[in-house]
Short mmCIF file of C-alpha atoms and ligand atoms in Angstrom, two decimals:
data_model
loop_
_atom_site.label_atom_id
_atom_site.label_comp_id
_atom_site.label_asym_id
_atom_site.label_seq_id
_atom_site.Cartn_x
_atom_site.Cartn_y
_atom_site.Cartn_z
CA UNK A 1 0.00 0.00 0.00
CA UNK A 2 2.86 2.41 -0.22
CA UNK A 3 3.64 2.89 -4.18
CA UNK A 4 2.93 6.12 -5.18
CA UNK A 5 3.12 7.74 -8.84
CA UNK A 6 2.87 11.82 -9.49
CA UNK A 7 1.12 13.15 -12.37
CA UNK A 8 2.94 16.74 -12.90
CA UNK A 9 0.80 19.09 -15.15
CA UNK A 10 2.18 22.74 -16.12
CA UNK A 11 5.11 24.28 -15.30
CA UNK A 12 8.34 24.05 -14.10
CA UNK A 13 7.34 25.20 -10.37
CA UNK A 14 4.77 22.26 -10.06
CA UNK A 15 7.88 19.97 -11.42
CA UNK A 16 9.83 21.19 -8.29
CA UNK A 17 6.96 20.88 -6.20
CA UNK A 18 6.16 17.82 -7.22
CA UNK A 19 9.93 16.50 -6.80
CA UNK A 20 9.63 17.98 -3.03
CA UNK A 21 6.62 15.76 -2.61
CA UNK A 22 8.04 13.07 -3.75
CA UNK A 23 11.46 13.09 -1.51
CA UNK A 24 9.02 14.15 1.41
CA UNK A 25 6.93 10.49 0.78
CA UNK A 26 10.17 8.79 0.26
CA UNK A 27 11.93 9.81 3.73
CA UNK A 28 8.22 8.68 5.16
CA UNK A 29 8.89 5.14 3.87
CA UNK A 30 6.86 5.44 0.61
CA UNK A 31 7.67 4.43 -2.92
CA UNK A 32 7.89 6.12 -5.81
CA UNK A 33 7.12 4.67 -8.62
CA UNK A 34 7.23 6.12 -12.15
CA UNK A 35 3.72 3.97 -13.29
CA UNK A 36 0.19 4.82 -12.57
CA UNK A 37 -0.60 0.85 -13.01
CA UNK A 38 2.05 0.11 -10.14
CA UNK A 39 1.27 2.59 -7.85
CA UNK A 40 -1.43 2.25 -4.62
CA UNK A 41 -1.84 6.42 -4.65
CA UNK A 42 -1.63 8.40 -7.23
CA UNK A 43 -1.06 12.42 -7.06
CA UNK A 44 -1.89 14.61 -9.93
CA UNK A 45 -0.36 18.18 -9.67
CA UNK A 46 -2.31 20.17 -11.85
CA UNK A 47 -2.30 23.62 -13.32
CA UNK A 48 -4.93 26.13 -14.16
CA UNK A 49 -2.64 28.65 -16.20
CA UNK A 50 -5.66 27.59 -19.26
CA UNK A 51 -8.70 25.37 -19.35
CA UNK A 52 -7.44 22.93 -21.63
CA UNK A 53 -4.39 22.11 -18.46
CA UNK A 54 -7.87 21.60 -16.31
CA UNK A 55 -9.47 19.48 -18.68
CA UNK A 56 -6.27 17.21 -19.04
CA UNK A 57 -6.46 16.56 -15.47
CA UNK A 58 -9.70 16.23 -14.76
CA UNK A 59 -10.15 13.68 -17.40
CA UNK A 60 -7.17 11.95 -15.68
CA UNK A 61 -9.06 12.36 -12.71
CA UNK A 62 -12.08 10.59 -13.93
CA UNK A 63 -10.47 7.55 -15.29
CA UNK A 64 -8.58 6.66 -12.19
CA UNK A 65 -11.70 7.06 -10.41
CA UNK A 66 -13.45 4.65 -12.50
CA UNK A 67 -10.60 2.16 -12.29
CA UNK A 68 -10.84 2.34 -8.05
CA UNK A 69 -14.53 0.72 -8.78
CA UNK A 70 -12.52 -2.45 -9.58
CA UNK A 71 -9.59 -1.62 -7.13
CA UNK A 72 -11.06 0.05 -4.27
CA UNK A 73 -8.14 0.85 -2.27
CA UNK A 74 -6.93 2.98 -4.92
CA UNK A 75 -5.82 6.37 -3.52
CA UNK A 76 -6.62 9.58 -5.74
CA UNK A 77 -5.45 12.83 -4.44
CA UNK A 78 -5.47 16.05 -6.04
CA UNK A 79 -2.63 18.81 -5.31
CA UNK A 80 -1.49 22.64 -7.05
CA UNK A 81 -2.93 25.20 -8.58
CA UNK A 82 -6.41 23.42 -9.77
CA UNK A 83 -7.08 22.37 -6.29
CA UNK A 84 -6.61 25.50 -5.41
CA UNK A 85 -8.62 27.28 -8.43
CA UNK A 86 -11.97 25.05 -7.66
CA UNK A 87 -12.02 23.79 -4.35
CA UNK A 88 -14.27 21.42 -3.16
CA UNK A 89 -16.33 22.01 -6.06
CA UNK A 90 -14.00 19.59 -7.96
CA UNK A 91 -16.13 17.08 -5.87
CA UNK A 92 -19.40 17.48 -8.16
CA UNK A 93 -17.36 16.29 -10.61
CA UNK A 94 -15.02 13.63 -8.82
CA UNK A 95 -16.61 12.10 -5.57
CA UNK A 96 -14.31 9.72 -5.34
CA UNK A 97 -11.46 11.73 -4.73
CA UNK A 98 -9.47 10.78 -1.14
CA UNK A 99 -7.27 14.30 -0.89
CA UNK A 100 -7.52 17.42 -2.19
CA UNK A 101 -4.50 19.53 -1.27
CA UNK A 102 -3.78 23.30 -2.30
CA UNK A 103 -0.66 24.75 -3.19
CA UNK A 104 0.20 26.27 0.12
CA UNK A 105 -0.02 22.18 2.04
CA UNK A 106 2.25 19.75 -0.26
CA UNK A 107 4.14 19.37 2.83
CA UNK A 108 1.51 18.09 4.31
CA UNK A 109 0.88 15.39 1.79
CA UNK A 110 2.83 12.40 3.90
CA UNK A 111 0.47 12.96 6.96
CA UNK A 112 -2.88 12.89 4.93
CA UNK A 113 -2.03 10.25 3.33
CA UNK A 114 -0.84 7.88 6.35
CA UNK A 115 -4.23 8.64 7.14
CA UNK A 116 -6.17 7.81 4.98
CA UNK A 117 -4.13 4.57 4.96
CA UNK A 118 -4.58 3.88 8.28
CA UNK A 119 -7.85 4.50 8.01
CA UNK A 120 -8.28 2.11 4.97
CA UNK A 121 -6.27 -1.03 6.43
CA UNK A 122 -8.86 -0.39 9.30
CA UNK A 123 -11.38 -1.64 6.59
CA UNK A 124 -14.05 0.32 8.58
CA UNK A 125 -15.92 2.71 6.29
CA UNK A 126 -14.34 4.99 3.50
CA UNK A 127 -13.08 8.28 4.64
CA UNK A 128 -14.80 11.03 3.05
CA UNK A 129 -12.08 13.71 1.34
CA UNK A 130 -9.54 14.79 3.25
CA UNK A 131 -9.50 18.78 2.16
CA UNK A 132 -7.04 20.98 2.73
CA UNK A 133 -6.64 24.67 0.77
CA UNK A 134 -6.38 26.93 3.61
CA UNK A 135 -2.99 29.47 3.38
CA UNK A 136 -0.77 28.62 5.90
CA UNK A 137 2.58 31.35 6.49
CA UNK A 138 5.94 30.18 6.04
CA UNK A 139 4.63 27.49 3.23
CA UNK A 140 7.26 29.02 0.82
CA UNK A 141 10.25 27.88 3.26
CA UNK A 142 8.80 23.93 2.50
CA UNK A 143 9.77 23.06 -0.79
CA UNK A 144 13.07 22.47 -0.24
CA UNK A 145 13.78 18.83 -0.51
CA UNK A 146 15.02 16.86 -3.02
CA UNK A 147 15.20 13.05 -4.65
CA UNK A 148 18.95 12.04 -4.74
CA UNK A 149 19.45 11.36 -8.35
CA UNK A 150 19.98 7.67 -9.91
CA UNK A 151 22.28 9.13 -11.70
CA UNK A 152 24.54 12.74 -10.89
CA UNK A 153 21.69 15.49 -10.80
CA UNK A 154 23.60 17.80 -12.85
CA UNK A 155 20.84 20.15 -12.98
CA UNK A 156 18.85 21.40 -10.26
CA UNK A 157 15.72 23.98 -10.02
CA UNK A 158 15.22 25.50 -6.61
CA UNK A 159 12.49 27.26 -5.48
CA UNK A 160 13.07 31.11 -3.85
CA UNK A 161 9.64 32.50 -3.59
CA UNK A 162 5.55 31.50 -4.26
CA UNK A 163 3.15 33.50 -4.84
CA UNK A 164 2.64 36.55 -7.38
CA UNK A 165 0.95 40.32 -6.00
CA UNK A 166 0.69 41.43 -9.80
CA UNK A 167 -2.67 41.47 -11.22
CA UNK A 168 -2.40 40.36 -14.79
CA UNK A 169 -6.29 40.60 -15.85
CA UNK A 170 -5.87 37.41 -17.41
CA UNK A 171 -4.37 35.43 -15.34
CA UNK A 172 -5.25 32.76 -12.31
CA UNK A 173 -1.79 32.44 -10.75
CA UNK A 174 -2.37 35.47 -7.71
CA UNK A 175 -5.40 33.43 -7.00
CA UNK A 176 -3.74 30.08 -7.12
CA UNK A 177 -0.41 30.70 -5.52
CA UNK A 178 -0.99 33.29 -3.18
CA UNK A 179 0.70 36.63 -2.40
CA UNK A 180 4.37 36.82 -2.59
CA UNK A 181 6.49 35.04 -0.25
CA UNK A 182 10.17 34.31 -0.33
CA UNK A 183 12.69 31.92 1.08
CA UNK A 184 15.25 33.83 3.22
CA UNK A 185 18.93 33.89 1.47
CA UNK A 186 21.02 31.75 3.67
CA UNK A 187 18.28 29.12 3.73
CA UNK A 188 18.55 29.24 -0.06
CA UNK A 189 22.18 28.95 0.04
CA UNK A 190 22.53 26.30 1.75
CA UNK A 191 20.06 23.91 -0.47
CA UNK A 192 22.20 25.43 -3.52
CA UNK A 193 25.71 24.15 -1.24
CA UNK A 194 24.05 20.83 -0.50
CA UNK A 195 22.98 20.05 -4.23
CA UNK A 196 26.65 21.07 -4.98
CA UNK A 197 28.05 18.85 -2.68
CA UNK A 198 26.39 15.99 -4.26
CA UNK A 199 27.31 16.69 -7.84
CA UNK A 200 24.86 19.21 -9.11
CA UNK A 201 26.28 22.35 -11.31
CA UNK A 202 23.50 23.82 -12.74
CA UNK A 203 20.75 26.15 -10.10
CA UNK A 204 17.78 27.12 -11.87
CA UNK A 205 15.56 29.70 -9.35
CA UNK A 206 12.10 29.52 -9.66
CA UNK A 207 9.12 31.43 -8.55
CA UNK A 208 6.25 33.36 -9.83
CA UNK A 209 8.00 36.26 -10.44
CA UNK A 210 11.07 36.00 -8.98
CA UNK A 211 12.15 39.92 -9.57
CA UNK A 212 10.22 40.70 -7.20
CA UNK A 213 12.02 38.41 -4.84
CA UNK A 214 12.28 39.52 -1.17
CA UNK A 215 11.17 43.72 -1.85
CA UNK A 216 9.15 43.72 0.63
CA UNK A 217 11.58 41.50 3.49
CA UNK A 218 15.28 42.83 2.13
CA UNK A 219 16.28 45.82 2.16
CA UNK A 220 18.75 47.05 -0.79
CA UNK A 221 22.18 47.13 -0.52
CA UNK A 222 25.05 49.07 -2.51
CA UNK A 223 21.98 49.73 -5.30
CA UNK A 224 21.25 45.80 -5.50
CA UNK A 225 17.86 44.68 -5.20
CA UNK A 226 17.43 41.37 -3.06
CA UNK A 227 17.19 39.24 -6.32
CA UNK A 228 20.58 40.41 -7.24
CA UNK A 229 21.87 40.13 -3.91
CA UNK A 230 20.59 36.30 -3.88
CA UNK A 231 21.95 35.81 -7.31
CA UNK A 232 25.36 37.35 -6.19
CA UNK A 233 25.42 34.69 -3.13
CA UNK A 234 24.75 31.57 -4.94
CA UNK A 235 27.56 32.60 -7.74
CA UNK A 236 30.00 32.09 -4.52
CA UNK A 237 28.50 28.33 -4.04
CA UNK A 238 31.59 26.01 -5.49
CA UNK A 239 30.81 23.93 -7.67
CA UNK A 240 28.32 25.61 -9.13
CA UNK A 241 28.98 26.24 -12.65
CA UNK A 242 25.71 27.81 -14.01
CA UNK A 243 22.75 29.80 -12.77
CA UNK A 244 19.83 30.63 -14.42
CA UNK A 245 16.12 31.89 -12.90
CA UNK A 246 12.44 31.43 -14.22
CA UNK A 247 10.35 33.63 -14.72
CA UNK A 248 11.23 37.33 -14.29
CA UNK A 249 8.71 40.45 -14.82
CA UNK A 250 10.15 43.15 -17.34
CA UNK A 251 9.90 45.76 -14.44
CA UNK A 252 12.47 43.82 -12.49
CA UNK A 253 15.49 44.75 -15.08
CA UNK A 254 16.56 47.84 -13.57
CA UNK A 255 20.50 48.47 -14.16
CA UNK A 256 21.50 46.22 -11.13
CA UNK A 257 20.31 43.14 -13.13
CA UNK A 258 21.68 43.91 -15.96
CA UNK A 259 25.01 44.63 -14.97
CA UNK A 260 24.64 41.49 -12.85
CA UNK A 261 24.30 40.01 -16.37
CA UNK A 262 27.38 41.60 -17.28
CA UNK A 263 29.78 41.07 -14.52
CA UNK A 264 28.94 37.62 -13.16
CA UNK A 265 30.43 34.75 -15.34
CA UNK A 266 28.26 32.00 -14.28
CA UNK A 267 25.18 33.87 -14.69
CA UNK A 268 23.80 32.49 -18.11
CA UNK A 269 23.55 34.82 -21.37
CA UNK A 270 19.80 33.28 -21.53
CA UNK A 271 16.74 35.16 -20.39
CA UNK A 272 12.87 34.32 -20.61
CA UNK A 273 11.55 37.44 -20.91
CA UNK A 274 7.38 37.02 -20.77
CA UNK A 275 6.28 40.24 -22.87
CA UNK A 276 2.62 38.91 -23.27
CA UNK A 277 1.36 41.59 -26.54
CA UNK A 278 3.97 44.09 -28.62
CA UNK A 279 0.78 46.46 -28.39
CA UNK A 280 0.52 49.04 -25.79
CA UNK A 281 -3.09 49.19 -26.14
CA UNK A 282 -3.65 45.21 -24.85
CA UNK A 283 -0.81 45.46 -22.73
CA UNK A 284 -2.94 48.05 -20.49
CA UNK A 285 -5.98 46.07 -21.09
CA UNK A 286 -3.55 43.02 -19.34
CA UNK A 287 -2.77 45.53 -16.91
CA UNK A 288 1.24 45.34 -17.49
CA UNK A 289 3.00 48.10 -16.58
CA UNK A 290 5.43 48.55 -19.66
CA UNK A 291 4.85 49.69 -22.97
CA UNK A 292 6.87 47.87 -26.16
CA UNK A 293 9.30 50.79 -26.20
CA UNK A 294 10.24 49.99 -22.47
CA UNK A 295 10.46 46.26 -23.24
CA UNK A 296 12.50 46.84 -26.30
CA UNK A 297 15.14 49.21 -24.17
CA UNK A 298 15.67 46.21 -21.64
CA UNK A 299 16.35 44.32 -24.72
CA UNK A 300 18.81 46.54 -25.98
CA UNK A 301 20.35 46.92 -22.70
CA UNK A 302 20.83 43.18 -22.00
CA UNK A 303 22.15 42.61 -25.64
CA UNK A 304 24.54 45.84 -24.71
CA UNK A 305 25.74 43.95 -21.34
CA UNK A 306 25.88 40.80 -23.28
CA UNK A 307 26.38 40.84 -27.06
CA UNK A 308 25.21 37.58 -27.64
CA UNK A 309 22.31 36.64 -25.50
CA UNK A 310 19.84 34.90 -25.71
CA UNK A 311 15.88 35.50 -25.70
CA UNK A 312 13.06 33.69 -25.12
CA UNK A 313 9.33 35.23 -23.96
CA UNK A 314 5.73 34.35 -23.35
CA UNK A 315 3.12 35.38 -25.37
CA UNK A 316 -0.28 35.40 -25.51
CA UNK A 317 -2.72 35.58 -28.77
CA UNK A 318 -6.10 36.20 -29.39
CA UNK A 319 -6.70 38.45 -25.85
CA UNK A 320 -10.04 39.57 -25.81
CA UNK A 321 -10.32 42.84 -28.68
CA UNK A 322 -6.82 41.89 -30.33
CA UNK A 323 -7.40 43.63 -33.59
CA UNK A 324 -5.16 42.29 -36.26
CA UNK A 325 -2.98 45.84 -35.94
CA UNK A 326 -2.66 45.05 -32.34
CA UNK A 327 -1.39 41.45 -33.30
CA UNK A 328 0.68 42.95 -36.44
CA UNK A 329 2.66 44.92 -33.58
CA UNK A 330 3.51 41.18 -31.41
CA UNK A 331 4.52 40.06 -34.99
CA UNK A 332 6.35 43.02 -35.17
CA UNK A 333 8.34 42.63 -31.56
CA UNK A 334 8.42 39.27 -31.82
CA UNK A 335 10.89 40.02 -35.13
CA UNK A 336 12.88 42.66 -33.65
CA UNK A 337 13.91 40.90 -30.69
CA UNK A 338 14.62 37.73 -32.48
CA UNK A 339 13.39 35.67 -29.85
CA UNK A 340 15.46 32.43 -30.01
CA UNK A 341 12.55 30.30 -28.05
CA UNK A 342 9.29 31.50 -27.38
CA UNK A 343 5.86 30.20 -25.14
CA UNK A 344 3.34 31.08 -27.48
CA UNK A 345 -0.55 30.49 -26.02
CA UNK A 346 -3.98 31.09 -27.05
CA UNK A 347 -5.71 33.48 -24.90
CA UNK A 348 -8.16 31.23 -22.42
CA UNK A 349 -10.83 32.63 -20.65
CA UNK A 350 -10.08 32.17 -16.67
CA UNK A 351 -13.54 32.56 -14.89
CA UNK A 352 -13.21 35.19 -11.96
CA UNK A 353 -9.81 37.14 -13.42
CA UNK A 354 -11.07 40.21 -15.08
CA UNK A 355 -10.22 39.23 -18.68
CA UNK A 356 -12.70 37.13 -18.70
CA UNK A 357 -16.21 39.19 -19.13
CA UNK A 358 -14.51 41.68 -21.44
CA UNK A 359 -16.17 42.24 -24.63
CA UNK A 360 -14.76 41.03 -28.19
CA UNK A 361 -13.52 37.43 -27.36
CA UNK A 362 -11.68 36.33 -29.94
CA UNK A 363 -12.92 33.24 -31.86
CA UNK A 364 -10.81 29.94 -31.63
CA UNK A 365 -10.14 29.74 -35.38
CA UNK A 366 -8.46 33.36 -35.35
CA UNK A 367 -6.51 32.37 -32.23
CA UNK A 368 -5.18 28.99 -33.96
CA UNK A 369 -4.41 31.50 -37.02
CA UNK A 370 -1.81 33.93 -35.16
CA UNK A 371 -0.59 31.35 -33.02
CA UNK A 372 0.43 29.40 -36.23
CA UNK A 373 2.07 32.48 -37.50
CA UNK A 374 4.04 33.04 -34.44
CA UNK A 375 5.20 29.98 -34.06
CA UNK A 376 6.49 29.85 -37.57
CA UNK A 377 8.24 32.77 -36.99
CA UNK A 378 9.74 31.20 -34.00
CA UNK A 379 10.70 28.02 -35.67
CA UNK A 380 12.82 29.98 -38.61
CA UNK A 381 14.39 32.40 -35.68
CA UNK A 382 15.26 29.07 -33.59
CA UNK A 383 16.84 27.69 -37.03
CA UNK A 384 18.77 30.60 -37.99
CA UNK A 385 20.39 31.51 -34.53
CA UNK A 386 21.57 27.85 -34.42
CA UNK A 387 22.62 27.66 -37.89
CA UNK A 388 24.82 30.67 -36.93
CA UNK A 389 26.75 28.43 -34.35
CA UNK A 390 28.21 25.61 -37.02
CA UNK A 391 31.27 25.86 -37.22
CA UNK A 392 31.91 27.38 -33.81
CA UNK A 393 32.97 25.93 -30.17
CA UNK A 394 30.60 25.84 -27.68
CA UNK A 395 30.91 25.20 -23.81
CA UNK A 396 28.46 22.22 -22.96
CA UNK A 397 27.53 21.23 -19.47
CA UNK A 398 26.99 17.22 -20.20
CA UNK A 399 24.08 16.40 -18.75
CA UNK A 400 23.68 12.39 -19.54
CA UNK A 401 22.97 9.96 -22.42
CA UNK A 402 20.19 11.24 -24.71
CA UNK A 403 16.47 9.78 -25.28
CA UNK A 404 17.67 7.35 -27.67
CA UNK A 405 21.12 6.12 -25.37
CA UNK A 406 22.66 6.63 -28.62
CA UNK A 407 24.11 9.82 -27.90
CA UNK A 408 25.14 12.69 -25.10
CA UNK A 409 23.51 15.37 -24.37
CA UNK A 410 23.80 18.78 -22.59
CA UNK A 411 23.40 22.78 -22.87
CA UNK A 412 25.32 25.32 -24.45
CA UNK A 413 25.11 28.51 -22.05
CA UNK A 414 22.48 29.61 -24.50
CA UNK A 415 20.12 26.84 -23.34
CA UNK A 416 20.70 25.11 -26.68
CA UNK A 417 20.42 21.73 -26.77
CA UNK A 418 23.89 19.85 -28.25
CA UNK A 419 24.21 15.90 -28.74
CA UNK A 420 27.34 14.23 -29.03
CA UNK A 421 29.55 11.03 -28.92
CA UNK A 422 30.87 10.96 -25.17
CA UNK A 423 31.19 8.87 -21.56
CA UNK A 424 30.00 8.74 -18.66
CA UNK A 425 32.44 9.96 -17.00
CA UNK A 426 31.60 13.70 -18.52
CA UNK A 427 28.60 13.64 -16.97
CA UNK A 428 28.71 17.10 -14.49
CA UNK A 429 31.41 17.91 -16.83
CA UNK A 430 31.59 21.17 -18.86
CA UNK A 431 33.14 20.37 -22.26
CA UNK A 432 33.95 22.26 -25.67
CA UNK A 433 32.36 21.07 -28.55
CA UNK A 434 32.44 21.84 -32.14
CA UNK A 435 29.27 22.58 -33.83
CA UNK A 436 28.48 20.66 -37.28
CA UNK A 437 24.99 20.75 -37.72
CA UNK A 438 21.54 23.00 -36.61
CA UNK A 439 18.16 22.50 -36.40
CA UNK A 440 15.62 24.55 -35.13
CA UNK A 441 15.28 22.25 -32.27
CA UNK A 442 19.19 21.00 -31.68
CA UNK A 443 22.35 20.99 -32.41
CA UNK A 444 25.16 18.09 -33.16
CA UNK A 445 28.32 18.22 -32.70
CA UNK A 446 31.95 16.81 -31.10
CA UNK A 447 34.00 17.09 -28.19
CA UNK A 448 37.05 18.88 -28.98
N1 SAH B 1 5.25 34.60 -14.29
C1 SAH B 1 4.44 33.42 -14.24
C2 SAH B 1 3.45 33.34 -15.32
C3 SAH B 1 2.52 32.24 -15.05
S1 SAH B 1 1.54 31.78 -16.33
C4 SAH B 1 5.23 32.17 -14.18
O1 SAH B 1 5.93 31.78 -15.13
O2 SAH B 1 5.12 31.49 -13.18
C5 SAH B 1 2.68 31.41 -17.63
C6 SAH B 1 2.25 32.03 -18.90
O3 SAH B 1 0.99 31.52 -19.28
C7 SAH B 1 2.06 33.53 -18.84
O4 SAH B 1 3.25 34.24 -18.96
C8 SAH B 1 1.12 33.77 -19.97
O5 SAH B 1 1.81 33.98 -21.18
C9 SAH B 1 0.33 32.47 -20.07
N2 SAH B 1 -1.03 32.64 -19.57
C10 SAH B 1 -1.42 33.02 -18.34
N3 SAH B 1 -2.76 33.13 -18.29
C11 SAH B 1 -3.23 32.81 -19.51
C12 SAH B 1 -4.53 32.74 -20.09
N4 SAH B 1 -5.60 33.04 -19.41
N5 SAH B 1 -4.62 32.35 -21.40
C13 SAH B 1 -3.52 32.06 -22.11
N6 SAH B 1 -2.28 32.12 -21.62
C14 SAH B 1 -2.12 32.49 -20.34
FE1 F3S B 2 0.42 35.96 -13.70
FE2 F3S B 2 1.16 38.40 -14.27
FE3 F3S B 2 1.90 37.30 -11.95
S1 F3S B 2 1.25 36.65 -15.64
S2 F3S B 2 1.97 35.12 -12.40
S3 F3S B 2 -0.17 37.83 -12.59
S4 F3S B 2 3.12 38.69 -13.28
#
């Protein structure tokens, strides 16, 4: 009764959180298992970013709960940001769900669910849903354990903050995560030292909006805003090779980032940028507070700090009253920045955010239309910024074999993926390798 398999839906937060469940079960004496059809429980961390994330799950959902007619001591739980988004009301749909846990309790997964074993083995009657969404403070300092790897874990995402206080009118994520919270520094640095220790080189931070980490708990120092100051303390961490964070907020480049850019080596020339619409006119109606000029000066001032970086963004088409001069000005952006990888989505109506009851929705077949032209755009950008790198030598962190076992793989500072005859013993390694051939997607190459 103590296999358990997680579902991760969405982003790259639920992966963490999801990987902090997981290593929380696993020091509880649970086993994780990497099959629905071997597991006892099953967790599905979902994501409410757009409906058709919901509808994934909650199909999911459904068809494990009709299985647990034939298996009854089947355990179905529900965690993240869905949970959160519809509450108990999920149980209309699914009233055979055992645990329903918001995105504020994944620590206190292992307890429910000793529960509701206990309570099953007791073979008394069925507990009714354990349910638990309530806030709780100092959530944020919880996610911070992590699966020792099979193999090295040369790559690592950490978690620095939850929570978002913007108020993007179409988005669910302030509802579903919370108000801002952050991890203090030191507590931070001392994960980062402990994944170093055992082999990791690579930190990814994570967080909602992590430029906005710790301005309301850290004060500035010498100009630096907290985010800087935290990025400054894990480029001491030996070992460490590379750090990159996910996602910023355009109105957290201020010089101090960008010079951090500049002057720290191990910071990488890659940044995801979310710009949302190159129009000024939807970007008030999203409520963000830049226009495209100011977005296309932090370009230019990154690309001045660092000639060749790398972009990547978030967009969204189809927002209710796009016109197509509204979406001709996205094209437009989308051009002059080059983006060299892009998150392009079709705008999805999120009942309660204010987006949602404004007039001139958009209608699906126009939304398909300028998605496909973006992401054609994106796929000849992607293909010409790695054609441009044949021929030269670039540093690869070696991550492990690739999909296939045929090859290795790893990451050119750029976030480009290489593949390449090596060993195992690179693994953790950073290597130089000689570029011979592009595609929009990948790169090949050898070790020089
Ligand atoms: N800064 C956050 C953004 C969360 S949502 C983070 O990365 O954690 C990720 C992206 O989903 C947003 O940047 C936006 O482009 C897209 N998105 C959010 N709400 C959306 C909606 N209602 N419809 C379509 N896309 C949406
Ligand atoms: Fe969402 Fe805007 Fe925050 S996109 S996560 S409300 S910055």
């Amino acid at each position: 009764m103590n296999r358990v398999y997680i579902k991760t839906y969405g982003c790259q937060m639920n992966e963490r959180d999801s990987e902090a469940v997981a290593a929380m079960l696993r020091n509880r004496g649970y086993t994780i298992v990497d099959s629905e059809h071997s597991a006892d429980i099953i967790l599905l961390n979902t994501c409410s970013v757009r409906d058709q994330a919901e509808q994934k799950a909650i199909g999911k959902a459904g068809y494990i709960a009709a299985r647990k007619r034939e298996k009854p001591d089947l355990v179905l739980g529900i965690m993240g940001c869905m949970a959160q988004n519809r509450g108990a009301d999920l149980l209309d749909r699914l009233p055979d769900l055992d645990l329903l846990v918001g995105t504020q309790k994944f620590h206190q997964v292992p307890d429910h669910l000793d529960n509701i074993i206990a309570t099953l083995q007791a073979q008394g009657p069925r507990p009714s849903t354990v349910i638990d969404l309530e806030e709780e403070a100092g959530s944020q300092n919880t996610i911070r354990d992590h699966l020792p790897a099979d193999r090295r874990k040369v790559s690592a995402f950490v978690s620095i903050m939850q929570g978002c206080n913007m108020a993007c009118t179409f988005c669910i994520v302030p509802k579903t995560r919370g108000e801002e919270r952050c991890r203090p520094i030191e507590d931070i640095v001392a994960e980062v030292e402990e994944l170093a220790a055992a082999g990791t080189r690579e930190i990814t931070l994570l967080g909602q909006i992590v430029t906005s980490y710790g301005r309301r708990e850290i004060p500035f120092k010498n100009g630096k805003s907290p985010f800087v100051q935290l990025i400054e303390a894990i480029h001491e961490v030996p070992g460490i090779a590379r750090i990159r964070f996910t996602s910023p907020h355009p109105r957290g480049f201020k010089q101090d980032l960008v010079e951090a850019f500049r002057d720290l080596p191990k910071l990488c020339p890659y940044v995801h940028l979310p710009v949302q619409s190159g129009s000024n006119r939807i970007l008030r109606a999203m409520n963000r507070p830049y226009t495209r000029e100011a977005y296309l000066r932090i370009v230019d001032d990154l690309r001045a700090a660092v000639p060749d970086m790398y972009f990547s963004t978030d967009i969204i088409v189809g927002f209710p009253g796009e016109t197509e001069e509204d979406f001709e000005q996205t094209r437009d952006l989308f051009e002059r920045v080059g983006y060299d990888m892009a998150f392009i989505f079709k705008y999805s109506i999120r009942t309660g955010t204010p987006a949602a009851t404004l007039p001139d929705q958009l209608p699906a077949e126009e939304k398909e239309r300028r998605n496909q032209i973006l992401l054609d755009l994106l796929h000849r950008q992607s293909l010409r910024r790695n054609q441009s790198l044949v021929g030269t030598i670039q540093e690869v962190l070696v991550e492990g074999p690739d999909k296939k076992g045929l090859r290795f793989t790893g990451r050119t500072p750029g976030n480009r993926t290489v593949h390449f005859e090596g060993h195992e013993r690179l693994i953790g390694e950073l290597v130089n390798v000689r570029i011979e051939r592009a595609s929009a997607s990948s790169l090949v190459g050898a070790v020089v």
